Each structure stands twice: as C-alpha cells, then as structure tokens.
Amino acid sequence: MPALPPSPLWGVQAALEPIGGGHRNAVFRTSGLKHDLVFKSTRRTEAALSWLTPVMDAAEAAGFTVPRLIPALDGALSAAGWTCEPYLEGRPFAPEDIPKVAAQIDRFHRNTRALPQRPGFLNSLDLIEATTGGDVDLMAMPTEIIALCRRAWQAAQGEIGVIHGDLNAGNLIDTAHGPALIDWDEARVDFRAYDLIRTDPETASATEKTAALAWEVACSWGIEPEHARICAQVLQRRI
C-alpha cells in the first residue's frame, strides 16, 4: 500500500482509504467529514497545477462540474507530492454515455482557444523533433517505437488546443448538478481529436485514432510499461 497522504498539511484529520481509478497516481478519500475530500499523489509542478485554474473555469462555463484543487495551509496547490480536491458524489458514466457530453466538450474546446501550453508539456507535433515533455520521455523508448510514434503524429491533422486528455467513462460522473469531469492530470494543449475520438468515435479517422494510440504508448512507457508495450504492439500493426 502507498504511503498515506499528509492530510494535516491541509488541516484535515480524518480516516483515509484508498480508492480505485488512479492507474498512475495513488488516490485516497476521507470518510466521516461533512464534505469528504480526495487526496492524489502528483508529479506536477506548482506552475502546471496553477495552469488548471483557467482551464477549469472554461470547463465550468461549458457545463461541467469540476473538482477544484484545494490549497494546503501554506497556500500551495501541492504539498509533499500530493493534491487535495472535493469528493464528488454521483454515478460513473458507462462508456456508451460519453457521447452525451459532446456539446459540453465542444464548448470547452472553444472556451480555451487562447490558453497557452501547460508548463513543462509539449504536444504531439512538438515531439516530432523534441524528446521530452509532460509524461513523455522518448529517449527511454526503443528507436523503432519512437519512429512509429513520430510517424503517427506527423500524419495526423486537425486543430490543436487545450484538451482534457483522459476522457474516459471513469472520469465522468453523473451528479445531481449535471456531468462532472474529473482527473485533469493529463490536460494539456494537443490535438483536439484526442478528446473528440471519445465523444464522437464514429467520425474519428483512422489517422486520428493511430495518433492517439501513439500518444498512449509514449506517455505510458515509463509509468505503465506493460500497458505501453501492449499498445505498441497494436501500433506496429497499424503502421
């Protein structure tokens, strides 16, 4: 079991229990509080976490409920490698329900057109020349897999802008206040198609799906190596 989050740094004294859903980070929730909280381990810098503020503003304006990060007692958004946010009550979406938020995602994309890249991150086209950004370190990968990923990204076309980056059913919750979109850890500026292939899979092109698969390989290689290698095998068959 991972170490418990340092909840006293937020002035919180409560029972903590691990919850599922965090493939790359440890996730705990409190129990017994009037309004329970979620603590997540994080690799993000303070600048990368602060970048989420206008992004979440845009998501709320588009019709989503989002769990805003709660600063620690010292005012920082992360403390000792952890973040804190409200626990949202509701029912997780089923995979077939994701297209129901297509209009909200479209508004979110339009609301974020002017926002810059997340600090420390690069988009897929940047990584055709560069090697490191966000969770991606291409130099840790075999040269043949790097070449496949870059070929997939070079073939992709479409608008680049802020995306959620991990738009799956587990990150969408049907709440009393409408749909909630959680887990913004992979949000960045990149191909909008990476979100849209989830909300409108029938119209997504093979090129877009291949580029998204290449990103999954690259961003998972050092964090979820077994998953990354399975995805790489599929990518090799597609290119």
PDB file of C-alpha atoms in Angstrom:
ATOM      1  CA  MET A   1       0.000   0.000   0.000  1.00  0.00           C
ATOM      2  CA  PRO A   2       1.321   3.507  -0.808  1.00  0.00           C
ATOM      3  CA  ALA A   3       2.126   5.933   1.981  1.00  0.00           C
ATOM      4  CA  LEU A   4      -0.820   7.850   3.363  1.00  0.00           C
ATOM      5  CA  PRO A   5      -1.256  11.418   2.125  1.00  0.00           C
ATOM      6  CA  PRO A   6      -0.161  14.133   4.559  1.00  0.00           C
ATOM      7  CA  SER A   7      -3.686  15.409   5.227  1.00  0.00           C
ATOM      8  CA  PRO A   8      -2.607  17.556   8.237  1.00  0.00           C
ATOM      9  CA  LEU A   9      -0.858  19.837   5.725  1.00  0.00           C
ATOM     10  CA  TRP A  10      -4.403  20.806   4.718  1.00  0.00           C
ATOM     11  CA  GLY A  11      -5.560  20.975   8.317  1.00  0.00           C
ATOM     12  CA  VAL A  12      -7.508  17.740   7.862  1.00  0.00           C
ATOM     13  CA  GLN A  13      -7.784  14.994  10.447  1.00  0.00           C
ATOM     14  CA  ALA A  14      -9.906  12.144   9.081  1.00  0.00           C
ATOM     15  CA  ALA A  15      -9.851   8.454   8.245  1.00  0.00           C
ATOM     16  CA  LEU A  16      -8.343   7.753   4.826  1.00  0.00           C
ATOM     17  CA  GLU A  17      -8.961   4.846   2.493  1.00  0.00           C
ATOM     18  CA  PRO A  18      -7.504   4.050  -0.948  1.00  0.00           C
ATOM     19  CA  ILE A  19      -9.907   4.198  -3.868  1.00  0.00           C
ATOM     20  CA  GLY A  20      -9.600   2.857  -7.407  1.00  0.00           C
ATOM     21  CA  GLY A  21      -9.264   4.796 -10.607  1.00  0.00           C
ATOM     22  CA  GLY A  22      -5.718   6.051 -10.221  1.00  0.00           C
ATOM     23  CA  HIS A  23      -3.561   3.968 -12.599  1.00  0.00           C
ATOM     24  CA  ARG A  24      -0.628   6.372 -12.409  1.00  0.00           C
ATOM     25  CA  ASN A  25      -1.147   8.011  -9.021  1.00  0.00           C
ATOM     26  CA  ALA A  26      -2.180   6.891  -5.559  1.00  0.00           C
ATOM     27  CA  VAL A  27      -5.699   8.086  -4.682  1.00  0.00           C
ATOM     28  CA  PHE A  28      -7.280   8.248  -1.218  1.00  0.00           C
ATOM     29  CA  ARG A  29     -10.565   9.635   0.068  1.00  0.00           C
ATOM     30  CA  THR A  30     -11.578  10.727   3.509  1.00  0.00           C
ATOM     31  CA  SER A  31     -14.567   9.362   5.368  1.00  0.00           C
ATOM     32  CA  GLY A  32     -16.635  10.903   8.119  1.00  0.00           C
ATOM     33  CA  LEU A  33     -16.226  14.553   7.140  1.00  0.00           C
ATOM     34  CA  LYS A  34     -19.205  16.776   6.374  1.00  0.00           C
ATOM     35  CA  HIS A  35     -17.730  17.195   2.886  1.00  0.00           C
ATOM     36  CA  ASP A  36     -15.276  14.411   2.085  1.00  0.00           C
ATOM     37  CA  LEU A  37     -12.056  15.003   0.193  1.00  0.00           C
ATOM     38  CA  VAL A  38      -9.816  13.191  -2.290  1.00  0.00           C
ATOM     39  CA  PHE A  39      -6.027  13.198  -1.994  1.00  0.00           C
ATOM     40  CA  LYS A  40      -3.913  12.259  -5.016  1.00  0.00           C
ATOM     41  CA  SER A  41      -0.190  11.827  -5.414  1.00  0.00           C
ATOM     42  CA  THR A  42       1.192  14.074  -8.141  1.00  0.00           C
ATOM     43  CA  ARG A  43       4.303  14.592 -10.247  1.00  0.00           C
ATOM     44  CA  ARG A  44       3.136  18.033 -11.456  1.00  0.00           C
ATOM     45  CA  THR A  45       4.867  21.290 -10.659  1.00  0.00           C
ATOM     46  CA  GLU A  46       3.079  24.161  -8.958  1.00  0.00           C
ATOM     47  CA  ALA A  47       3.036  26.014 -12.292  1.00  0.00           C
ATOM     48  CA  ALA A  48       1.437  23.030 -14.049  1.00  0.00           C
ATOM     49  CA  LEU A  49      -1.227  22.825 -11.342  1.00  0.00           C
ATOM     50  CA  SER A  50      -1.897  26.583 -11.401  1.00  0.00           C
ATOM     51  CA  TRP A  51      -2.430  26.332 -15.180  1.00  0.00           C
ATOM     52  CA  LEU A  52      -5.566  24.306 -14.430  1.00  0.00           C
ATOM     53  CA  THR A  53      -7.396  27.291 -12.929  1.00  0.00           C
ATOM     54  CA  PRO A  54      -8.472  28.964 -16.218  1.00  0.00           C
ATOM     55  CA  VAL A  55      -8.916  25.524 -17.781  1.00  0.00           C
ATOM     56  CA  MET A  56     -11.409  24.544 -15.082  1.00  0.00           C
ATOM     57  CA  ASP A  57     -13.077  27.967 -15.423  1.00  0.00           C
ATOM     58  CA  ALA A  58     -13.671  27.105 -19.072  1.00  0.00           C
ATOM     59  CA  ALA A  59     -14.938  23.618 -18.218  1.00  0.00           C
ATOM     60  CA  GLU A  60     -17.458  25.038 -15.743  1.00  0.00           C
ATOM     61  CA  ALA A  61     -18.596  27.618 -18.288  1.00  0.00           C
ATOM     62  CA  ALA A  62     -19.153  24.726 -20.712  1.00  0.00           C
ATOM     63  CA  GLY A  63     -21.496  22.970 -18.270  1.00  0.00           C
ATOM     64  CA  PHE A  64     -19.238  20.632 -16.294  1.00  0.00           C
ATOM     65  CA  THR A  65     -18.815  20.341 -12.561  1.00  0.00           C
ATOM     66  CA  VAL A  66     -15.084  20.092 -11.794  1.00  0.00           C
ATOM     67  CA  PRO A  67     -13.248  19.315  -8.538  1.00  0.00           C
ATOM     68  CA  ARG A  68     -11.170  22.431  -7.904  1.00  0.00           C
ATOM     69  CA  LEU A  69      -7.825  21.886  -6.217  1.00  0.00           C
ATOM     70  CA  ILE A  70      -7.834  22.923  -2.553  1.00  0.00           C
ATOM     71  CA  PRO A  71      -4.669  24.735  -1.444  1.00  0.00           C
ATOM     72  CA  ALA A  72      -2.724  23.404   1.509  1.00  0.00           C
ATOM     73  CA  LEU A  73      -2.359  25.536   4.626  1.00  0.00           C
ATOM     74  CA  ASP A  74       0.716  27.218   3.119  1.00  0.00           C
ATOM     75  CA  GLY A  75      -1.281  28.228   0.027  1.00  0.00           C
ATOM     76  CA  ALA A  76       0.366  25.775  -2.374  1.00  0.00           C
ATOM     77  CA  LEU A  77      -1.706  23.515  -4.617  1.00  0.00           C
ATOM     78  CA  SER A  78       0.530  20.543  -3.824  1.00  0.00           C
ATOM     79  CA  ALA A  79       2.278  19.561  -0.618  1.00  0.00           C
ATOM     80  CA  ALA A  80       4.816  16.753  -0.183  1.00  0.00           C
ATOM     81  CA  GLY A  81       3.815  15.394  -3.605  1.00  0.00           C
ATOM     82  CA  TRP A  82       0.039  15.376  -3.001  1.00  0.00           C
ATOM     83  CA  THR A  83      -3.016  17.386  -4.043  1.00  0.00           C
ATOM     84  CA  CYS A  84      -6.440  17.713  -2.413  1.00  0.00           C
ATOM     85  CA  GLU A  85      -9.848  18.211  -4.021  1.00  0.00           C
ATOM     86  CA  PRO A  86     -13.525  17.725  -3.115  1.00  0.00           C
ATOM     87  CA  TYR A  87     -15.037  14.250  -3.357  1.00  0.00           C
ATOM     88  CA  LEU A  88     -17.905  14.348  -5.863  1.00  0.00           C
ATOM     89  CA  GLU A  89     -20.923  12.152  -5.244  1.00  0.00           C
ATOM     90  CA  GLY A  90     -22.593  10.560  -8.239  1.00  0.00           C
ATOM     91  CA  ARG A  91     -22.768   7.672 -10.661  1.00  0.00           C
ATOM     92  CA  PRO A  92     -19.886   6.993 -13.066  1.00  0.00           C
ATOM     93  CA  PHE A  93     -20.742   7.132 -16.751  1.00  0.00           C
ATOM     94  CA  ALA A  94     -20.959   3.974 -18.816  1.00  0.00           C
ATOM     95  CA  PRO A  95     -18.634   4.009 -21.866  1.00  0.00           C
ATOM     96  CA  GLU A  96     -21.597   4.371 -24.213  1.00  0.00           C
ATOM     97  CA  ASP A  97     -22.668   7.520 -22.343  1.00  0.00           C
ATOM     98  CA  ILE A  98     -19.548   9.539 -23.202  1.00  0.00           C
ATOM     99  CA  PRO A  99     -21.036  10.986 -26.451  1.00  0.00           C
ATOM    100  CA  LYS A 100     -23.724  12.644 -24.301  1.00  0.00           C
ATOM    101  CA  VAL A 101     -21.183  15.303 -23.288  1.00  0.00           C
ATOM    102  CA  ALA A 102     -20.059  16.057 -26.857  1.00  0.00           C
ATOM    103  CA  ALA A 103     -21.671  19.518 -26.816  1.00  0.00           C
ATOM    104  CA  GLN A 104     -20.009  20.411 -23.495  1.00  0.00           C
ATOM    105  CA  ILE A 105     -16.603  19.242 -24.752  1.00  0.00           C
ATOM    106  CA  ASP A 106     -17.037  21.315 -27.895  1.00  0.00           C
ATOM    107  CA  ARG A 107     -17.837  24.403 -25.791  1.00  0.00           C
ATOM    108  CA  PHE A 108     -14.874  23.650 -23.528  1.00  0.00           C
ATOM    109  CA  HIS A 109     -12.568  23.496 -26.544  1.00  0.00           C
ATOM    110  CA  ARG A 110     -13.917  26.813 -27.843  1.00  0.00           C
ATOM    111  CA  ASN A 111     -13.596  28.412 -24.386  1.00  0.00           C
ATOM    112  CA  THR A 112      -9.889  27.557 -24.180  1.00  0.00           C
ATOM    113  CA  ARG A 113      -8.659  28.675 -27.605  1.00  0.00           C
ATOM    114  CA  ALA A 114      -6.456  31.434 -26.193  1.00  0.00           C
ATOM    115  CA  LEU A 115      -4.777  29.431 -23.421  1.00  0.00           C
ATOM    116  CA  PRO A 116      -1.074  28.550 -23.654  1.00  0.00           C
ATOM    117  CA  GLN A 117       0.575  25.167 -23.345  1.00  0.00           C
ATOM    118  CA  ARG A 118       0.733  23.686 -19.867  1.00  0.00           C
ATOM    119  CA  PRO A 119       4.112  24.393 -18.247  1.00  0.00           C
ATOM    120  CA  GLY A 120       6.501  21.508 -18.786  1.00  0.00           C
ATOM    121  CA  PHE A 121       4.390  19.876 -21.517  1.00  0.00           C
ATOM    122  CA  LEU A 122       4.701  19.546 -25.290  1.00  0.00           C
ATOM    123  CA  ASN A 123       2.141  18.496 -27.881  1.00  0.00           C
ATOM    124  CA  SER A 124       2.420  15.619 -30.334  1.00  0.00           C
ATOM    125  CA  LEU A 125       3.750  17.752 -33.181  1.00  0.00           C
ATOM    126  CA  ASP A 126       6.422  19.251 -30.922  1.00  0.00           C
ATOM    127  CA  LEU A 127       7.625  15.733 -30.133  1.00  0.00           C
ATOM    128  CA  ILE A 128       8.381  15.022 -33.776  1.00  0.00           C
ATOM    129  CA  GLU A 129      11.585  16.981 -33.099  1.00  0.00           C
ATOM    130  CA  ALA A 130      11.762  17.271 -29.281  1.00  0.00           C
ATOM    131  CA  THR A 131      12.169  14.308 -26.933  1.00  0.00           C
ATOM    132  CA  THR A 132      10.711  15.224 -23.518  1.00  0.00           C
ATOM    133  CA  GLY A 133       7.517  16.871 -22.306  1.00  0.00           C
ATOM    134  CA  GLY A 134       4.951  16.082 -19.623  1.00  0.00           C
ATOM    135  CA  ASP A 135       4.912  12.319 -19.070  1.00  0.00           C
ATOM    136  CA  VAL A 136       6.749  11.632 -22.343  1.00  0.00           C
ATOM    137  CA  ASP A 137      10.448  10.770 -22.479  1.00  0.00           C
ATOM    138  CA  LEU A 138      11.062   9.408 -25.947  1.00  0.00           C
ATOM    139  CA  MET A 139      14.706   8.681 -25.205  1.00  0.00           C
ATOM    140  CA  ALA A 140      13.617   5.966 -22.771  1.00  0.00           C
ATOM    141  CA  MET A 141      11.912   4.116 -25.635  1.00  0.00           C
ATOM    142  CA  PRO A 142      13.359   1.837 -28.357  1.00  0.00           C
ATOM    143  CA  THR A 143      14.281   3.783 -31.502  1.00  0.00           C
ATOM    144  CA  GLU A 144      11.855   1.801 -33.655  1.00  0.00           C
ATOM    145  CA  ILE A 145       8.931   2.678 -31.341  1.00  0.00           C
ATOM    146  CA  ILE A 146       9.955   6.346 -31.329  1.00  0.00           C
ATOM    147  CA  ALA A 147       9.900   6.299 -35.132  1.00  0.00           C
ATOM    148  CA  LEU A 148       6.424   4.728 -35.188  1.00  0.00           C
ATOM    149  CA  CYS A 149       5.033   7.326 -32.775  1.00  0.00           C
ATOM    150  CA  ARG A 150       6.517  10.221 -34.729  1.00  0.00           C
ATOM    151  CA  ARG A 151       5.187   8.829 -37.992  1.00  0.00           C
ATOM    152  CA  ALA A 152       1.707   8.592 -36.478  1.00  0.00           C
ATOM    153  CA  TRP A 153       1.815  12.170 -35.169  1.00  0.00           C
ATOM    154  CA  GLN A 154       3.214  13.547 -38.421  1.00  0.00           C
ATOM    155  CA  ALA A 155       0.315  12.009 -40.364  1.00  0.00           C
ATOM    156  CA  ALA A 156      -2.310  13.485 -38.042  1.00  0.00           C
ATOM    157  CA  GLN A 157      -4.172  16.663 -38.945  1.00  0.00           C
ATOM    158  CA  GLY A 158      -6.609  18.856 -37.091  1.00  0.00           C
ATOM    159  CA  GLU A 159      -6.906  21.670 -34.604  1.00  0.00           C
ATOM    160  CA  ILE A 160      -4.562  21.906 -31.649  1.00  0.00           C
ATOM    161  CA  GLY A 161      -5.766  23.354 -28.342  1.00  0.00           C
ATOM    162  CA  VAL A 162      -6.465  22.535 -24.695  1.00  0.00           C
ATOM    163  CA  ILE A 163      -7.777  19.018 -24.122  1.00  0.00           C
ATOM    164  CA  HIS A 164      -8.754  17.027 -21.059  1.00  0.00           C
ATOM    165  CA  GLY A 165      -6.524  14.261 -22.335  1.00  0.00           C
ATOM    166  CA  ASP A 166      -8.075  11.319 -20.490  1.00  0.00           C
ATOM    167  CA  LEU A 167     -11.730  11.456 -21.447  1.00  0.00           C
ATOM    168  CA  ASN A 168     -12.901   8.022 -20.352  1.00  0.00           C
ATOM    169  CA  ALA A 169     -16.032   6.828 -18.571  1.00  0.00           C
ATOM    170  CA  GLY A 170     -14.266   6.625 -15.218  1.00  0.00           C
ATOM    171  CA  ASN A 171     -13.545  10.347 -15.320  1.00  0.00           C
ATOM    172  CA  LEU A 172     -17.150  11.366 -15.991  1.00  0.00           C
ATOM    173  CA  ILE A 173     -19.670  11.353 -13.157  1.00  0.00           C
ATOM    174  CA  ASP A 174     -23.403  11.908 -13.343  1.00  0.00           C
ATOM    175  CA  THR A 175     -24.074  14.174 -10.357  1.00  0.00           C
ATOM    176  CA  ALA A 176     -27.131  15.982  -9.028  1.00  0.00           C
ATOM    177  CA  HIS A 177     -25.735  19.121 -10.668  1.00  0.00           C
ATOM    178  CA  GLY A 178     -25.059  17.591 -14.087  1.00  0.00           C
ATOM    179  CA  PRO A 179     -21.983  15.903 -15.560  1.00  0.00           C
ATOM    180  CA  ALA A 180     -18.737  16.208 -13.644  1.00  0.00           C
ATOM    181  CA  LEU A 181     -15.361  15.842 -15.339  1.00  0.00           C
ATOM    182  CA  ILE A 182     -12.556  14.763 -13.016  1.00  0.00           C
ATOM    183  CA  ASP A 183      -8.849  13.807 -13.161  1.00  0.00           C
ATOM    184  CA  TRP A 184      -7.249  16.659 -15.109  1.00  0.00           C
ATOM    185  CA  ASP A 185      -3.750  15.261 -14.631  1.00  0.00           C
ATOM    186  CA  GLU A 186      -3.151  14.738 -18.379  1.00  0.00           C
ATOM    187  CA  ALA A 187      -4.742  18.008 -19.559  1.00  0.00           C
ATOM    188  CA  ARG A 188      -2.527  19.944 -21.983  1.00  0.00           C
ATOM    189  CA  VAL A 189      -2.505  21.617 -25.396  1.00  0.00           C
ATOM    190  CA  ASP A 190      -2.579  18.914 -28.075  1.00  0.00           C
ATOM    191  CA  PHE A 191      -4.753  17.585 -30.880  1.00  0.00           C
ATOM    192  CA  ARG A 192      -8.430  18.238 -30.055  1.00  0.00           C
ATOM    193  CA  ALA A 193      -9.073  14.896 -31.743  1.00  0.00           C
ATOM    194  CA  TYR A 194      -7.723  13.092 -28.677  1.00  0.00           C
ATOM    195  CA  ASP A 195     -10.868  14.200 -26.825  1.00  0.00           C
ATOM    196  CA  LEU A 196     -13.181  14.001 -29.831  1.00  0.00           C
ATOM    197  CA  ILE A 197     -12.444  10.353 -30.612  1.00  0.00           C
ATOM    198  CA  ARG A 198     -14.158   9.623 -27.292  1.00  0.00           C
ATOM    199  CA  THR A 199     -17.202  11.864 -27.782  1.00  0.00           C
ATOM    200  CA  ASP A 200     -17.703  11.099 -31.486  1.00  0.00           C
ATOM    201  CA  PRO A 201     -15.912   7.815 -32.214  1.00  0.00           C
ATOM    202  CA  GLU A 202     -17.918   7.081 -35.353  1.00  0.00           C
ATOM    203  CA  THR A 203     -16.482  10.082 -37.207  1.00  0.00           C
ATOM    204  CA  ALA A 204     -12.909   9.824 -35.909  1.00  0.00           C
ATOM    205  CA  SER A 205     -10.478   8.974 -38.684  1.00  0.00           C
ATOM    206  CA  ALA A 206      -8.057   6.065 -38.599  1.00  0.00           C
ATOM    207  CA  THR A 207      -5.202   8.587 -38.641  1.00  0.00           C
ATOM    208  CA  GLU A 208      -6.551  10.335 -35.518  1.00  0.00           C
ATOM    209  CA  LYS A 209      -7.008   7.057 -33.677  1.00  0.00           C
ATOM    210  CA  THR A 210      -3.473   5.962 -34.584  1.00  0.00           C
ATOM    211  CA  ALA A 211      -2.009   9.278 -33.377  1.00  0.00           C
ATOM    212  CA  ALA A 212      -3.894   8.902 -30.089  1.00  0.00           C
ATOM    213  CA  LEU A 213      -2.593   5.339 -29.709  1.00  0.00           C
ATOM    214  CA  ALA A 214       0.950   6.574 -30.317  1.00  0.00           C
ATOM    215  CA  TRP A 215       0.474   9.137 -27.554  1.00  0.00           C
ATOM    216  CA  GLU A 216      -0.756   6.408 -25.218  1.00  0.00           C
ATOM    217  CA  VAL A 217       2.402   4.425 -25.940  1.00  0.00           C
ATOM    218  CA  ALA A 218       4.697   7.385 -25.366  1.00  0.00           C
ATOM    219  CA  CYS A 219       3.098   8.809 -22.217  1.00  0.00           C
ATOM    220  CA  SER A 220       2.731   5.350 -20.613  1.00  0.00           C
ATOM    221  CA  TRP A 221       6.183   3.972 -21.396  1.00  0.00           C
ATOM    222  CA  GLY A 222       7.837   4.941 -18.127  1.00  0.00           C
ATOM    223  CA  ILE A 223       4.738   4.875 -15.896  1.00  0.00           C
ATOM    224  CA  GLU A 224       2.700   1.877 -17.096  1.00  0.00           C
ATOM    225  CA  PRO A 225       5.266  -0.131 -19.078  1.00  0.00           C
ATOM    226  CA  GLU A 226       3.205  -3.280 -19.556  1.00  0.00           C
ATOM    227  CA  HIS A 227       0.243  -1.290 -20.886  1.00  0.00           C
ATOM    228  CA  ALA A 228       2.579   0.739 -23.121  1.00  0.00           C
ATOM    229  CA  ARG A 229       4.112  -2.355 -24.687  1.00  0.00           C
ATOM    230  CA  ILE A 230       0.702  -3.853 -25.453  1.00  0.00           C
ATOM    231  CA  CYS A 231      -0.318  -0.589 -27.116  1.00  0.00           C
ATOM    232  CA  ALA A 232       2.971  -0.533 -29.039  1.00  0.00           C
ATOM    233  CA  GLN A 233       2.222  -3.966 -30.480  1.00  0.00           C
ATOM    234  CA  VAL A 234      -1.113  -2.687 -31.763  1.00  0.00           C
ATOM    235  CA  LEU A 235       0.572   0.438 -33.138  1.00  0.00           C
ATOM    236  CA  GLN A 236       3.086  -1.679 -35.045  1.00  0.00           C
ATOM    237  CA  ARG A 237       0.238  -3.495 -36.764  1.00  0.00           C
ATOM    238  CA  ARG A 238      -1.451  -0.235 -37.760  1.00  0.00           C
ATOM    239  CA  ILE A 239       1.547   1.495 -39.320  1.00  0.00           C
TER     240      ILE A 239
END
